[in-house]
Short mmCIF file of C-alpha atoms in Angstrom, two decimals:
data_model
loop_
_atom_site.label_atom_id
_atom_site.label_comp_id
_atom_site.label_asym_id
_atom_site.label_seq_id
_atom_site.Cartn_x
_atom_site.Cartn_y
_atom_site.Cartn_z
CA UNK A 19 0.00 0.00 0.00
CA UNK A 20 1.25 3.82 -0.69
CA UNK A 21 2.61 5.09 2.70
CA UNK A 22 1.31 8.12 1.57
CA UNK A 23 -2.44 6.76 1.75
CA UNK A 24 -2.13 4.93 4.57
CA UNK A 25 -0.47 8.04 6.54
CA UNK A 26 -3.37 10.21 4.81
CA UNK A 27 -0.43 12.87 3.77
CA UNK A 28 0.70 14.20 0.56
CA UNK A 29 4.32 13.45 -0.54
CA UNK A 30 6.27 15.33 1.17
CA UNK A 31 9.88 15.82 1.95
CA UNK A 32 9.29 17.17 5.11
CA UNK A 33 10.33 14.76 8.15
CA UNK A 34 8.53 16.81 10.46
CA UNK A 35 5.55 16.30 8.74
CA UNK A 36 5.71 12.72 8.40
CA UNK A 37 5.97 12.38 12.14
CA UNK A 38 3.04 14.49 12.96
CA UNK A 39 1.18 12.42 11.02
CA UNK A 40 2.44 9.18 12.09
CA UNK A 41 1.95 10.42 15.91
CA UNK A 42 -1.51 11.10 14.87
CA UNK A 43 -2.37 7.98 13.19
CA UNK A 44 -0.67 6.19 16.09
CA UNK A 45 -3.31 7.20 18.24
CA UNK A 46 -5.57 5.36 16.52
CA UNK A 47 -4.18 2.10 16.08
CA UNK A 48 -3.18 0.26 19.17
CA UNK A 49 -0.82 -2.62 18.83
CA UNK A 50 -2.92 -4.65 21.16
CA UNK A 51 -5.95 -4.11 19.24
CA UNK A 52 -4.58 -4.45 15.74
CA UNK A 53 -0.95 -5.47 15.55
CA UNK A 54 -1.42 -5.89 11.88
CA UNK A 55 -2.64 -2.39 11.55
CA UNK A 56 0.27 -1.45 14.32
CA UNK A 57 2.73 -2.98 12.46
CA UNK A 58 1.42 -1.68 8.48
CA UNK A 59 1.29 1.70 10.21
CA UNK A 60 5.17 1.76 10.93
CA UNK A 61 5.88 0.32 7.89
CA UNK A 62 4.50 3.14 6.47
CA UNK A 63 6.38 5.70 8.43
CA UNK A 64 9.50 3.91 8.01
CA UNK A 65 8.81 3.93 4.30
CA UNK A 66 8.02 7.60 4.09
CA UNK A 67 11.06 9.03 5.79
CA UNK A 68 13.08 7.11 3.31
CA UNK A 69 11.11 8.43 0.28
CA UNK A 70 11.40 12.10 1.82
CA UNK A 71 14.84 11.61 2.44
CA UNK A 72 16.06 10.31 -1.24
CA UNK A 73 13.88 13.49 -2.40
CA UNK A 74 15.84 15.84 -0.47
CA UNK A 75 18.88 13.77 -1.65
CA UNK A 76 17.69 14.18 -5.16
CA UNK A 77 16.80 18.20 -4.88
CA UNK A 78 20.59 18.58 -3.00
CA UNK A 79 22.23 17.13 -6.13
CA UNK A 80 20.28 18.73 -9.06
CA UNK A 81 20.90 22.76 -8.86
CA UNK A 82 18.55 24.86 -11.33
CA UNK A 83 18.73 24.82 -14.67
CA UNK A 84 19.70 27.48 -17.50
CA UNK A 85 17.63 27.51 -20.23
CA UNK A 86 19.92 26.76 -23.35
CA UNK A 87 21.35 30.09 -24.94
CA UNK A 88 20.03 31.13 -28.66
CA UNK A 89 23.19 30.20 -31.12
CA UNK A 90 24.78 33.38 -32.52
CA UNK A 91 23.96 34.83 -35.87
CA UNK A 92 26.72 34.03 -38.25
CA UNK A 93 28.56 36.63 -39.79
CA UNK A 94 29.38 35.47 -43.64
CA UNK A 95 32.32 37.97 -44.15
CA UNK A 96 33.65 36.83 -40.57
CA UNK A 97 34.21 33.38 -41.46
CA UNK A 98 36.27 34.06 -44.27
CA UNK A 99 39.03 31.23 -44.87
CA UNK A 100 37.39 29.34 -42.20
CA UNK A 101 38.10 31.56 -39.25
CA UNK A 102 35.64 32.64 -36.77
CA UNK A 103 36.04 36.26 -35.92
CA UNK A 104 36.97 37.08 -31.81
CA UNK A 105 33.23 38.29 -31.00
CA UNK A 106 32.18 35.26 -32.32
CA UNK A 107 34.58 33.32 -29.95
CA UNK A 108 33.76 35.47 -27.32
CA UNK A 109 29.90 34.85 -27.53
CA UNK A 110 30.76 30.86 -27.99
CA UNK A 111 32.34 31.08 -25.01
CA UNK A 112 30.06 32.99 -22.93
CA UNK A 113 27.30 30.72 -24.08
CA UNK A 114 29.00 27.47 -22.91
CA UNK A 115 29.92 29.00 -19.57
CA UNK A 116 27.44 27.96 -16.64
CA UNK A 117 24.50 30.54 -15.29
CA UNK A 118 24.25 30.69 -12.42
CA UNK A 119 26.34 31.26 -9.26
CA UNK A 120 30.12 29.52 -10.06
CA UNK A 121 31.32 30.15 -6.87
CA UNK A 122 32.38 26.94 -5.46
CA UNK A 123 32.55 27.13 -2.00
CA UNK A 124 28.10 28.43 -1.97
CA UNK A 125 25.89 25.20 -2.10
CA UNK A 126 23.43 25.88 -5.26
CA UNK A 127 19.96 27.22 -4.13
CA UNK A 128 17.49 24.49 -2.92
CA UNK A 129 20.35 22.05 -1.39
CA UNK A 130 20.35 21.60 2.59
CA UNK A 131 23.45 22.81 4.35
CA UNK A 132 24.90 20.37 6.69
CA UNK A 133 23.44 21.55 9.88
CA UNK A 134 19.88 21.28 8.60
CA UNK A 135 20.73 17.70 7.39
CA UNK A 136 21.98 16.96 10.71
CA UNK A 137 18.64 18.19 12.25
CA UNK A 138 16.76 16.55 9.57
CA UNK A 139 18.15 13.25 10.68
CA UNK A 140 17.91 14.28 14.72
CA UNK A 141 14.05 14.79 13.93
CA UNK A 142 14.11 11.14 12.51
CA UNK A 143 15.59 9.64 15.30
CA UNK A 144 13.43 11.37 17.52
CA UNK A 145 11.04 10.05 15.76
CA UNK A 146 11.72 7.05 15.98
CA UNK A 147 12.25 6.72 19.63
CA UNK A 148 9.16 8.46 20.13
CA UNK A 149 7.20 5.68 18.21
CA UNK A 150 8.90 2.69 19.50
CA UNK A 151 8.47 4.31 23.46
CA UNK A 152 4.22 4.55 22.01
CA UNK A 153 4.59 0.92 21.06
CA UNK A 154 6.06 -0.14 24.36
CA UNK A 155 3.78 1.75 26.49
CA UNK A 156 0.85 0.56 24.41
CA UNK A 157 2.37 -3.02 24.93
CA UNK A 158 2.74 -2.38 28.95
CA UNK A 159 -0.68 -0.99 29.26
CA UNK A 160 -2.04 -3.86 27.11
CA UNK A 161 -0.11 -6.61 29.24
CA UNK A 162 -1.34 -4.67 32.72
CA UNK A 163 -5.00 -5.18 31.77
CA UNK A 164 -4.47 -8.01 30.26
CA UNK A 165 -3.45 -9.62 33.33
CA UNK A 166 -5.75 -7.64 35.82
CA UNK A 167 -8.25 -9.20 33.99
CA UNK A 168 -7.12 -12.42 34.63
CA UNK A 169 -6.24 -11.96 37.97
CA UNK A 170 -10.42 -10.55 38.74
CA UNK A 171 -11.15 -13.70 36.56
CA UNK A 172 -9.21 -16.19 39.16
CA UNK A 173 -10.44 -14.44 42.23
CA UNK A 174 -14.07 -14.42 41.11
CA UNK A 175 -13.03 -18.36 40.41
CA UNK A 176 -11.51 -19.00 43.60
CA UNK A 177 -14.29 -16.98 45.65
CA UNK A 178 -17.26 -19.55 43.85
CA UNK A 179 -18.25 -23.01 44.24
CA UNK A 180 -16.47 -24.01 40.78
CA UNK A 181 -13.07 -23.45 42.06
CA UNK A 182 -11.99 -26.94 42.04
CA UNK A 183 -13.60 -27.82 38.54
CA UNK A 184 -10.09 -27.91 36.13
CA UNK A 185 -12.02 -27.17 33.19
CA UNK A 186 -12.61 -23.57 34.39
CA UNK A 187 -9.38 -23.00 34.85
CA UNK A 188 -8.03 -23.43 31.52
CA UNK A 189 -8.39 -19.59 30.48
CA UNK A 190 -5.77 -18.82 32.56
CA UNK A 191 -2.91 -20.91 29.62
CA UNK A 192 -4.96 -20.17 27.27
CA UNK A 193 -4.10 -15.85 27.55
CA UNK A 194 -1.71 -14.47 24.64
CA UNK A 195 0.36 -13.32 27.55
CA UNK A 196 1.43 -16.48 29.15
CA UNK A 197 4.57 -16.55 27.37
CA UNK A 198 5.66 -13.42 28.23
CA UNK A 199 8.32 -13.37 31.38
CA UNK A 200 6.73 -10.33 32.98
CA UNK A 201 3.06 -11.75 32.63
CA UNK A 202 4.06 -15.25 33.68
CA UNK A 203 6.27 -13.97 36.83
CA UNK A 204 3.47 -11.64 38.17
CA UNK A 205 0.18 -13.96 37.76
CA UNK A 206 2.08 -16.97 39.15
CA UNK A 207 2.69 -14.54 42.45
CA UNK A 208 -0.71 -13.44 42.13
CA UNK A 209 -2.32 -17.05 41.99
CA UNK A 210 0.01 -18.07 44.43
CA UNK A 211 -1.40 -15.69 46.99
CA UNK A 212 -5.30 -16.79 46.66
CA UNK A 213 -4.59 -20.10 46.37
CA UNK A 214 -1.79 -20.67 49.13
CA UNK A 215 -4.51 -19.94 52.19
CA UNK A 216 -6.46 -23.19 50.61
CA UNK A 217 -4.13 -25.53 50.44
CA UNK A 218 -4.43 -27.78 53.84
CA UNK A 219 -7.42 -29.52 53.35
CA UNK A 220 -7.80 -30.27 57.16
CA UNK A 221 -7.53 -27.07 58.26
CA UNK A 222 -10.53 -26.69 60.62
CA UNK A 223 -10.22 -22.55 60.52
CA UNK A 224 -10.58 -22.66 56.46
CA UNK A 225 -13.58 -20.89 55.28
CA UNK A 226 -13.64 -22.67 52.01
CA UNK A 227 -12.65 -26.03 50.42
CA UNK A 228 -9.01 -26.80 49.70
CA UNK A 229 -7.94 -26.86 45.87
CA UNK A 230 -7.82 -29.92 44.12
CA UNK A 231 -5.37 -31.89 43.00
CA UNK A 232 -6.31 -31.64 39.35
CA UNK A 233 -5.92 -27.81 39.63
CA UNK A 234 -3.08 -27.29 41.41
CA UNK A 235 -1.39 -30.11 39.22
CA UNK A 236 -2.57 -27.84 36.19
CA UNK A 237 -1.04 -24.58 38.00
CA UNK A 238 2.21 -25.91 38.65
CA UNK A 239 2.63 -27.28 35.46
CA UNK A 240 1.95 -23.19 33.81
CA UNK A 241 4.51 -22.06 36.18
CA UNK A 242 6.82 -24.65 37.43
CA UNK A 243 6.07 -24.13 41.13
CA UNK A 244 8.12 -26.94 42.20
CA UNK A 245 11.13 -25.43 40.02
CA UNK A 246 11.43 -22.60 42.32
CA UNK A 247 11.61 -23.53 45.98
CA UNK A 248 14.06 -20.54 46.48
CA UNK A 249 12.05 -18.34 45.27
CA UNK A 250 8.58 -19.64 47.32
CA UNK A 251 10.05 -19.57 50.45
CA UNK A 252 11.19 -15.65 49.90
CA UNK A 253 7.41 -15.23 49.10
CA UNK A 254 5.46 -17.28 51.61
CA UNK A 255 5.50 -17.31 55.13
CA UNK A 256 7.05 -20.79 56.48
CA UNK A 257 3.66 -22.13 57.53
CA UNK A 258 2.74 -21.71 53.56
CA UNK A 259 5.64 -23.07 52.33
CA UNK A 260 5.26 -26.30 54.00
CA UNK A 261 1.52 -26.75 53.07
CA UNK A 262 2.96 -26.01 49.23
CA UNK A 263 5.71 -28.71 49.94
CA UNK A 264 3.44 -30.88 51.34
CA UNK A 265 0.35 -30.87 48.87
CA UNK A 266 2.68 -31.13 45.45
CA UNK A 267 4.24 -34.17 46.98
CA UNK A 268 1.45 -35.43 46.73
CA UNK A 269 1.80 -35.26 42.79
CA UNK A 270 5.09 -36.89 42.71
CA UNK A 271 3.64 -39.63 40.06
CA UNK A 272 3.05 -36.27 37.50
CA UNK A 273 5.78 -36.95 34.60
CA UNK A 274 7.84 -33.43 35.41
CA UNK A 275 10.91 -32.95 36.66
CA UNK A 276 10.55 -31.85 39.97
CA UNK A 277 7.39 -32.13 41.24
CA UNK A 278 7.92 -34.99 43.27
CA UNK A 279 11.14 -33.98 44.86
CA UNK A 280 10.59 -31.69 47.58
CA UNK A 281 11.06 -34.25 50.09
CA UNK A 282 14.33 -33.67 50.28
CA UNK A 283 17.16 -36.34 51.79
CA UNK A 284 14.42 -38.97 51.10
CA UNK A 285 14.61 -41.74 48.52
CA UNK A 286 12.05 -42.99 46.25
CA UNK A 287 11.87 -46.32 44.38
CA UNK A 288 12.58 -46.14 40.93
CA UNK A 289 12.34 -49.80 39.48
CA UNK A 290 13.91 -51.50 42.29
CA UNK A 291 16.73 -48.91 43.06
CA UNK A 292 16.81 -46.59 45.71
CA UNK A 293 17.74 -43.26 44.06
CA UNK A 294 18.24 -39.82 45.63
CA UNK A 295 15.86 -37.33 44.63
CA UNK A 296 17.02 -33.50 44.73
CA UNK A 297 15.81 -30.58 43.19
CA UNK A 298 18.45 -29.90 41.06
CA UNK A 299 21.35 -32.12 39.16
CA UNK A 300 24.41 -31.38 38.01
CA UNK A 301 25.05 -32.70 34.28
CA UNK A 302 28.64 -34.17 33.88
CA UNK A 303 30.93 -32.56 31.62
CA UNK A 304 32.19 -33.75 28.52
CA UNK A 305 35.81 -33.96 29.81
CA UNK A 306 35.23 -36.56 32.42
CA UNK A 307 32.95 -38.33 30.54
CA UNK A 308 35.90 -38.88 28.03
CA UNK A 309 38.06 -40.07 30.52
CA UNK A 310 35.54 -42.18 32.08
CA UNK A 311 34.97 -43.70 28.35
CA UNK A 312 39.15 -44.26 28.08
CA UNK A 313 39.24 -45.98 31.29
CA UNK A 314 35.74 -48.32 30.11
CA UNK A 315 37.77 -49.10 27.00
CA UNK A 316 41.02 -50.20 29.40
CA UNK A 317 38.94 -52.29 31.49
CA UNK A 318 37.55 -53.94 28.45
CA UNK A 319 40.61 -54.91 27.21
CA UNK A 320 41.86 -56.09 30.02
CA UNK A 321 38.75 -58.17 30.10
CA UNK A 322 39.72 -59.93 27.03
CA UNK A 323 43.47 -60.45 27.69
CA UNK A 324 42.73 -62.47 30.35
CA UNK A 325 39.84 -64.39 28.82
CA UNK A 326 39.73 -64.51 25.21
CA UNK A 327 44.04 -64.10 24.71
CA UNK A 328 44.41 -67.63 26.71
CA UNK A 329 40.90 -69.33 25.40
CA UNK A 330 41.94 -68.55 21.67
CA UNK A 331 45.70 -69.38 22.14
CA UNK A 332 44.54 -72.85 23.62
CA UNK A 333 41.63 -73.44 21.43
CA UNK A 334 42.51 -71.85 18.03
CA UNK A 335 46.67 -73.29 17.34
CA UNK A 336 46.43 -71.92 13.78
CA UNK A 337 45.31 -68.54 13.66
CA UNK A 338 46.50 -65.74 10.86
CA UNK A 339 47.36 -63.12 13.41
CA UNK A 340 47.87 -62.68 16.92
CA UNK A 341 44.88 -63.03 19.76
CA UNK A 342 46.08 -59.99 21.20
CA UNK A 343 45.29 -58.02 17.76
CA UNK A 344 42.00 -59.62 17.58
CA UNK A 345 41.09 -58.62 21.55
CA UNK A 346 42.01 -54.86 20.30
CA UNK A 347 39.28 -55.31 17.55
CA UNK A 348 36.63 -56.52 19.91
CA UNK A 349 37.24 -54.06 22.79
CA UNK A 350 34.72 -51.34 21.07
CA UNK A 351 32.38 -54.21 20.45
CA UNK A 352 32.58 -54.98 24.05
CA UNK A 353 32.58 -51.58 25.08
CA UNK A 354 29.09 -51.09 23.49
CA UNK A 355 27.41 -54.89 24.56
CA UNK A 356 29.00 -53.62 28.27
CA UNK A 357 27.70 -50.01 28.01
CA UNK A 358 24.16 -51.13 26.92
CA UNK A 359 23.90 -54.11 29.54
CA UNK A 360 25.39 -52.32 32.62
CA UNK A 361 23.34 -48.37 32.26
CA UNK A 362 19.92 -50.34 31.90
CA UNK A 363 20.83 -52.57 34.67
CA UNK A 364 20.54 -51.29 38.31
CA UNK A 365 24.31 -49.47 38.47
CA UNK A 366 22.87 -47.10 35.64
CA UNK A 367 26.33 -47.04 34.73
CA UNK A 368 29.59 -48.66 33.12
CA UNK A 369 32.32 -49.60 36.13
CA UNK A 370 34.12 -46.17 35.20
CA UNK A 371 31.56 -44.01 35.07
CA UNK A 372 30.22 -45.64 38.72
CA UNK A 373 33.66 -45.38 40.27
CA UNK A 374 33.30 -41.26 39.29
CA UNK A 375 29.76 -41.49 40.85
CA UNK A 376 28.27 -40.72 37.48
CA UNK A 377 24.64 -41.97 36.46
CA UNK A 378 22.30 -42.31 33.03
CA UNK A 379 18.44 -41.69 33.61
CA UNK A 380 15.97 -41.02 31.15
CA UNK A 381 14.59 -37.15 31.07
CA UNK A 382 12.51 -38.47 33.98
CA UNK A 383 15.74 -39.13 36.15
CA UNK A 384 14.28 -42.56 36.45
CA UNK A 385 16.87 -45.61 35.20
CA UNK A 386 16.47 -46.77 31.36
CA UNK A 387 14.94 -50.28 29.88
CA UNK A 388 16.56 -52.50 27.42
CA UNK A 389 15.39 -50.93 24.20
CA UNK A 390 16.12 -47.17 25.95
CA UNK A 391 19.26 -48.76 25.92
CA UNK A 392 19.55 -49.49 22.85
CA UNK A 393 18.90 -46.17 21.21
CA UNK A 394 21.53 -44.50 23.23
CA UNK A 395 24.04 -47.22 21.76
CA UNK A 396 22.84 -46.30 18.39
CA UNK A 397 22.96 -42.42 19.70
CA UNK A 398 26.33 -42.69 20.59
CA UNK A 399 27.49 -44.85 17.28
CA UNK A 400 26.05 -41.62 15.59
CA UNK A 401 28.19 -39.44 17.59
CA UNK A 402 31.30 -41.62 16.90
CA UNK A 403 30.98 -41.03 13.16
CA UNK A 404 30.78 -37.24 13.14
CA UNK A 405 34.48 -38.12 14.94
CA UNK A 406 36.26 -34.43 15.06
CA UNK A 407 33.11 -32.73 14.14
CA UNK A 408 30.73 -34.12 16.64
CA UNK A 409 34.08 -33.78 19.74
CA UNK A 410 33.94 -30.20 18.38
CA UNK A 411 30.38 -29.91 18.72
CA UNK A 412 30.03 -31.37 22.21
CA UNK A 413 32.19 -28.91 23.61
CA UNK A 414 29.87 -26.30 23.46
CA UNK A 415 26.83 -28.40 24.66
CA UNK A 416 27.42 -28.15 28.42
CA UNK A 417 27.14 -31.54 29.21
CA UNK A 418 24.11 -32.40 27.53
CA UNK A 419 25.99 -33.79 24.26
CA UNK A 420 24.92 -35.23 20.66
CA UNK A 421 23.84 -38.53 21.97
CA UNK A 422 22.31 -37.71 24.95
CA UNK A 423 19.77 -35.41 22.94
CA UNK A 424 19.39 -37.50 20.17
CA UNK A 425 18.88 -40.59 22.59
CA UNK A 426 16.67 -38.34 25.00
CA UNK A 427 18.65 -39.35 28.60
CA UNK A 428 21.09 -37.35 30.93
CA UNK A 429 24.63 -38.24 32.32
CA UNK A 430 24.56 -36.68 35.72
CA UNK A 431 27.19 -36.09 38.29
CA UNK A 432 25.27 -37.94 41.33
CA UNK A 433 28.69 -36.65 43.47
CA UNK A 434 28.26 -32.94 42.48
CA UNK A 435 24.69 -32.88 42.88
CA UNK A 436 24.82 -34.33 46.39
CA UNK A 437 27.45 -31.76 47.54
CA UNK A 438 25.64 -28.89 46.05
CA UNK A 439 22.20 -29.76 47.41
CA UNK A 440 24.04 -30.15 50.86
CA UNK A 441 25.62 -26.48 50.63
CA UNK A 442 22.02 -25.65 49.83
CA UNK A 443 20.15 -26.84 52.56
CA UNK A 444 22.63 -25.44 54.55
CA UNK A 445 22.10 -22.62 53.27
CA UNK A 446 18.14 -22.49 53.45
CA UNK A 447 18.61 -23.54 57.40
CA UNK A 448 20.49 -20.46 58.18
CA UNK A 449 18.36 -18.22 56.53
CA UNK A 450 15.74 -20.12 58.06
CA UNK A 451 17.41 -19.50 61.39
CA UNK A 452 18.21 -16.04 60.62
CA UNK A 453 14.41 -15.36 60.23
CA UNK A 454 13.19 -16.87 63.29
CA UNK A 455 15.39 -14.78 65.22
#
């Protein structure tokens, strides 16, 4: 569309113009109302200050015009023997010369001198930042109601007998806003605080009934509650944060991360094997993973210069080359039967990576099967191929390398994460302590 139109302006190369226009359009068209129209609208704008600005460009470079000069009346008895008499010379010569001014160091008329370009582009930028600080108020004030709205929606929800149906609940993931930090951070504190008083469904003082499981399962899975027990206990009182602790405990069997694992220091039975649940794991790096791998493939070896070297010498007299070559053939075959039996058996780990107190679990932290097993093999086979390439890309990957993605598990540092949830609770008792006192 003509910017011209859609500004409702004549072409102009006026900037100042342009953006008295645009402000007044702008006024009009709200980005929360019509971002199409929001976003057209600046289009336009942008568009227009280019066109005025290659038409001041253009009137800078072309000066006026002389109309050309009538050719001088020949004189026959002048140009006798070919030669031009010295008037006519003269008047040649005044006729080619320029009209206008010839001084060099004036601009011709019309052009802009450099300080009124330098304006012309101030008024521009001013412009501009003028615009974009419309479009981010417009986008505050939208995102303020926006979640007012919801808020007065959740009370009103809360406050009635339908608070515990999950169904009614579903406008509050279902806003345009959710995904936006600022929205997110502010109606999860907001929810928190109307729902935290109805969480202990014993409670013989509470006016109202206690929210369900199906809707506080629903909550915490918009805004990771059980992500962000730092954060909580900053917020609630203590009394609070152990009825949140206790009631999303209770939805430990929920497939996320962490919502089970606020029982700290306790251990819950994941297919036979007692495993440590903490709120946060460290992955383990790609370094000691590669030394963990070398000292696999020693141990293999080993393996089969005790066992296969003697068997083959004993059994197989006549062989083409030496056992001990054909051992150093099968020790990546063995690495990968040994690495796919031993991390989807109950050490969730090859003897190396258990002597560094390092673990594989699925995204669920839980232990792998058989056929999990198998894709990581197959993962990892991948990664072997890609050889420099895939080393090079795995060093940027922070621990969570090609294999591990592709094969959908984690290699955690059981050690690390122990020590650091230690200096945490540590550090949540003193605080604790320093708040009682």
């Amino acid at each position: 569309m003509n910017p011209w139109q859609l500004l409702e302006l004549e072409p102009t190369d006026d900037a100042r113009a342009i953006k008295r226009a645009y402000a007044k359009k702008l006024k009009l068209t709200r980005p929360d109302d019509d971002p199409k129209g929001f976003q057209a609208l600046n289009e336009a704008y942008q568009r227009a200050l280019q066109l005025a600005k290659r038409q001041a460009a253009i009137q800078t470079a072309d000066g006026p015009v002389a109309a050309p000069p009538n050719e001088p009346a020949t004189d026959a008895g002048s140009a006798t023997n070919g030669e031009a008499s010295p008037d006519t010379d003269a008047k040649e010569n005044n006729a080619s010369a320029p009209v206008g001014n010839t001084d060099p160091e004036t601009p011709p008329r019309g052009a802009l001198t450099a300080s009124e370009r330098a304006q012309a582009d101030a008024d521009r930028r001013a412009a501009e930042r003028d615009a974009h600080a419309r479009a981010e108020a417009a986008v505050a004030a939208a995102r303020d109601q926006a979640l007012n709205e919801t808020l007065q929606a959740a009370l009103a929800l809360v406050q009635g007998p339908h608070c515990n149906d999950r169904k009614r609940w579903s406008f509050v993931g279902q806003s345009q806003w959710i995904l936006d930090p600022q929205y997110n951070q502010r109606l999860s504190r907001g929810l928190i605080a109307m729902v935290v008083d109805r969480l202990d469904p014993l409670d013989p003082s509470a006016k109202q009934a206690a929210i369900s499981d199906d809707v506080l399962r629903y909550l915490n899975q918009l805004f990771e509650w059980s992500d962000q027990p730092r954060a909580l206990a900053q917020l609630l009182s203590e009394k609070q944060f152990d009825q949140l602790k206790q009631r999303l405990s209770v939805l430990s069997d929920q497939p996320l991360l962490k919502a089970g694992q606020w029982q700290q220091g306790k251990k819950f039975s994941v297919r036979g094997q007692a495993v440590p649940r903490l709120p946060e794991y460290v992955l383990a790096g790609m370094w000691v993973r590669f030394w963990a791998l070398a000292l696999d493939l020693f141990l293999v070896y080993m393996f089969l210069s005790f066992t296969y070297v003697p068997l083959a010498r004993h059994v197989f007299t006549e062989m083409s080359a030496s056992p001990e070559f054909y051992a150093v053939l099968m020790v990546i075959p063995g690495y990968f039967l040994m690495a796919w039996i031993m991390e989807s058996g109950p050490l969730q780990a090859t003897p190396a990576k258990h002597l560094l107190n390092l673990r594989i679990t699925n995204r669920r932290f839980e232990r792998i099967g058989l056929l999990h097993g198998v894709a990581r093999s197959l993962a990892f086979l991948f990664n072997c191929c890609l050889w420099k390439l895939g080393y090079f890309i795995n060093l940027f990957l922070k621990g969570e390398l090609i294999h591990d993605r592709l094969s959908r598990t984690y290699v955690i540092n059981l050690g690390r994460s122990l020590d650091e949830q230690f200096l945490n609770d540590c550090r949540d008792s003193m605080q604790g302590w320093f708040r009682r006192r």
